[in-house]
Short mmCIF file of C-alpha atoms in Angstrom, two decimals:
data_model
loop_
_atom_site.label_atom_id
_atom_site.label_comp_id
_atom_site.label_asym_id
_atom_site.label_seq_id
_atom_site.Cartn_x
_atom_site.Cartn_y
_atom_site.Cartn_z
CA UNK E 27 -6.32 40.06 66.25
CA UNK E 28 -8.33 38.39 63.13
CA UNK E 29 -6.58 38.96 59.84
CA UNK E 30 -8.59 39.09 56.65
CA UNK E 31 -8.15 37.11 53.50
CA UNK E 32 -6.97 40.36 51.61
CA UNK E 33 -4.27 41.01 54.48
CA UNK E 34 -3.21 37.50 54.34
CA UNK E 35 -2.74 37.46 50.36
CA UNK E 36 -0.94 41.09 50.54
CA UNK E 37 1.67 39.86 53.18
CA UNK E 38 2.18 36.40 51.83
CA UNK E 39 1.90 36.45 47.94
CA UNK E 40 4.63 38.07 46.27
CA UNK E 41 5.06 38.22 42.27
CA UNK E 42 3.29 36.24 39.49
CA UNK E 43 5.81 34.18 37.52
CA UNK E 44 3.58 32.39 35.36
CA UNK E 45 5.56 33.53 32.00
CA UNK E 46 8.79 32.58 33.55
CA UNK E 47 7.47 28.90 34.49
CA UNK E 48 5.91 28.65 30.98
CA UNK E 49 8.78 29.59 29.08
CA UNK E 50 11.17 27.36 31.17
CA UNK E 51 8.57 24.28 31.03
CA UNK E 52 8.75 24.48 27.11
CA UNK E 53 12.20 23.31 27.51
CA UNK E 54 11.69 20.34 29.23
CA UNK E 55 13.12 17.30 27.37
CA UNK E 56 15.24 19.62 25.01
CA UNK E 57 19.18 18.84 25.27
CA UNK E 58 21.06 21.37 27.37
CA UNK E 59 24.38 22.08 27.93
CA UNK E 60 23.72 23.27 31.30
CA UNK E 61 22.39 20.86 34.04
CA UNK E 62 20.98 23.38 36.25
CA UNK E 63 18.67 24.70 33.12
CA UNK E 64 17.70 20.99 32.47
CA UNK E 65 16.69 20.76 36.19
CA UNK E 66 14.65 23.94 35.98
CA UNK E 67 12.98 22.89 33.01
CA UNK E 68 11.97 19.87 34.43
CA UNK E 69 10.70 21.77 37.67
CA UNK E 70 8.94 23.88 35.45
CA UNK E 71 7.22 21.34 33.56
CA UNK E 72 6.34 19.63 36.81
CA UNK E 73 4.75 22.82 38.16
CA UNK E 74 2.70 23.13 34.90
CA UNK E 75 1.64 19.79 34.78
CA UNK E 76 -2.23 19.03 36.25
CA UNK E 77 -2.73 18.14 39.57
CA UNK E 78 -4.20 14.76 40.20
CA UNK E 79 -7.38 15.02 42.66
CA UNK E 80 -7.63 11.37 44.02
CA UNK E 81 -10.34 12.31 46.97
CA UNK E 82 -12.95 13.74 44.51
CA UNK E 83 -12.78 10.70 42.50
CA UNK E 84 -12.72 8.54 45.40
CA UNK E 85 -15.92 10.17 46.74
CA UNK E 86 -17.85 10.19 43.15
CA UNK E 87 -17.03 6.39 43.27
CA UNK E 88 -18.86 6.05 46.56
CA UNK E 89 -16.25 6.56 49.12
CA UNK E 90 -16.11 8.85 51.99
CA UNK E 91 -13.50 10.07 54.65
CA UNK E 92 -14.31 8.24 57.76
CA UNK E 93 -12.74 8.41 61.28
CA UNK E 94 -13.19 5.28 63.57
CA UNK E 95 -10.97 4.60 66.35
CA UNK E 96 -10.88 0.89 65.87
CA UNK E 97 -10.02 1.23 62.00
CA UNK E 98 -6.57 2.71 60.93
CA UNK E 99 -5.53 3.43 64.20
CA UNK E 100 -8.00 6.24 64.66
CA UNK E 101 -6.49 8.00 61.65
CA UNK E 102 -9.06 9.37 58.75
CA UNK E 103 -9.54 6.44 56.37
CA UNK E 104 -11.92 6.23 53.11
CA UNK E 105 -14.84 3.81 53.59
CA UNK E 106 -17.36 2.55 50.87
CA UNK E 107 -20.48 0.28 51.43
CA UNK E 108 -20.34 -0.23 47.69
CA UNK E 109 -16.95 -1.12 46.69
CA UNK E 110 -14.13 -3.31 48.01
CA UNK E 111 -11.71 -3.04 49.79
CA UNK E 112 -14.66 -1.22 52.17
CA UNK E 113 -11.43 0.45 53.81
CA UNK E 114 -8.63 2.11 52.35
CA UNK E 115 -6.15 3.99 54.09
CA UNK E 116 -5.96 6.96 51.45
CA UNK E 117 -8.37 8.26 48.67
CA UNK E 118 -5.44 7.22 46.23
CA UNK E 119 -5.22 3.67 47.46
CA UNK E 120 -9.34 3.54 47.16
CA UNK E 121 -8.98 4.57 43.72
CA UNK E 122 -6.21 2.32 42.72
CA UNK E 123 -7.95 -0.66 44.03
CA UNK E 124 -10.93 -0.03 41.91
CA UNK E 125 -9.10 1.15 38.56
CA UNK E 126 -10.70 4.73 39.27
CA UNK E 127 -8.62 7.64 37.27
CA UNK E 128 -8.04 10.74 39.43
CA UNK E 129 -9.68 13.72 38.24
CA UNK E 130 -7.22 16.55 37.32
CA UNK E 131 -7.04 20.19 38.21
CA UNK E 132 -5.29 22.27 35.45
CA UNK E 133 -2.58 24.76 36.58
CA UNK E 134 -3.19 28.20 35.34
CA UNK E 135 -0.79 30.39 37.06
CA UNK E 136 2.42 30.46 39.09
CA UNK E 137 2.89 32.86 42.21
CA UNK E 138 5.84 33.44 44.30
CA UNK E 139 4.67 32.93 48.06
CA UNK E 140 6.29 33.24 51.29
CA UNK E 141 7.62 29.64 52.93
CA UNK E 142 5.13 30.18 55.54
CA UNK E 143 2.14 30.27 53.25
CA UNK E 144 3.76 27.33 51.07
CA UNK E 145 3.52 25.02 54.12
CA UNK E 146 -0.04 25.89 54.64
CA UNK E 147 -1.01 25.54 50.92
CA UNK E 148 0.95 22.05 50.70
CA UNK E 149 -1.28 21.14 53.95
CA UNK E 150 -4.37 22.00 51.89
CA UNK E 151 -3.16 19.84 49.08
CA UNK E 152 -1.93 22.54 46.73
CA UNK E 153 1.21 22.04 44.51
CA UNK E 154 4.06 24.00 45.66
CA UNK E 155 7.70 23.81 44.64
CA UNK E 156 9.79 25.30 47.76
CA UNK E 157 13.22 25.37 45.77
CA UNK E 158 12.49 26.60 42.02
CA UNK E 159 15.45 28.34 41.22
CA UNK E 160 15.69 29.75 44.90
CA UNK E 161 12.03 30.60 44.98
CA UNK E 162 8.82 29.17 46.55
CA UNK E 163 6.35 28.86 43.81
CA UNK E 164 2.80 27.83 44.12
CA UNK E 165 0.94 26.47 41.09
CA UNK E 166 -2.54 27.98 41.17
CA UNK E 167 -5.69 26.13 39.67
CA UNK E 168 -7.89 28.99 39.59
CA UNK E 169 -7.84 32.20 37.24
CA UNK E 170 -10.13 35.37 36.40
CA UNK E 171 -10.54 36.20 40.31
CA UNK E 172 -8.31 37.75 43.08
CA UNK E 173 -6.34 35.35 44.91
CA UNK E 174 -8.15 36.39 48.10
CA UNK E 175 -11.29 34.96 46.79
CA UNK E 176 -9.77 31.42 46.22
CA UNK E 177 -11.19 28.92 48.60
CA UNK E 178 -7.95 27.72 49.68
CA UNK E 179 -6.88 31.20 51.05
CA UNK E 180 -10.25 31.40 52.92
CA UNK E 181 -9.64 28.20 54.57
CA UNK E 182 -6.08 29.14 55.69
CA UNK E 183 -7.27 32.43 56.90
CA UNK E 184 -10.22 30.80 58.84
CA UNK E 185 -7.80 28.20 60.28
CA UNK E 186 -5.62 31.22 61.59
CA UNK E 187 -8.54 33.01 62.82
CA UNK E 188 -9.98 29.92 64.76
CA UNK E 189 -13.04 29.71 62.69
CA UNK E 190 -14.69 27.24 60.20
CA UNK E 191 -14.29 28.28 56.61
CA UNK E 192 -17.44 29.69 55.01
#
């Protein structure tokens, strides 16, 4: 039976903890008496930091994702007809070889999600901390719209339903 994006979000996204993460991130680098609090502040800072997007930067520079059975053991690699090296194993390798900085996505919100959804989000390139004070927290890079409208949620739902994302 197919599931809707709204059903997926209702079932797997639990609470907004943006204020908690923001407050803790402000304590990053401050001296603390409690090591656990220091660790949590560091995790909050990391969750609040922009996300590097090497793939978009590589595409803009002229690389494209490419699958060839003879190159990289049939695994996807990044290819360019204009830049050297011509083939790179990852978008990050391609960018670093050509001194290209990654694009950065700002993190706007933080949500407690299920471990199952966290794994799906990580597989789609999203930032998730699976042990933030015992919670699984997703760093959401969109805001101002319902979560079920996020492209990543549509892609996860399409994968579940065995359909290509629209």
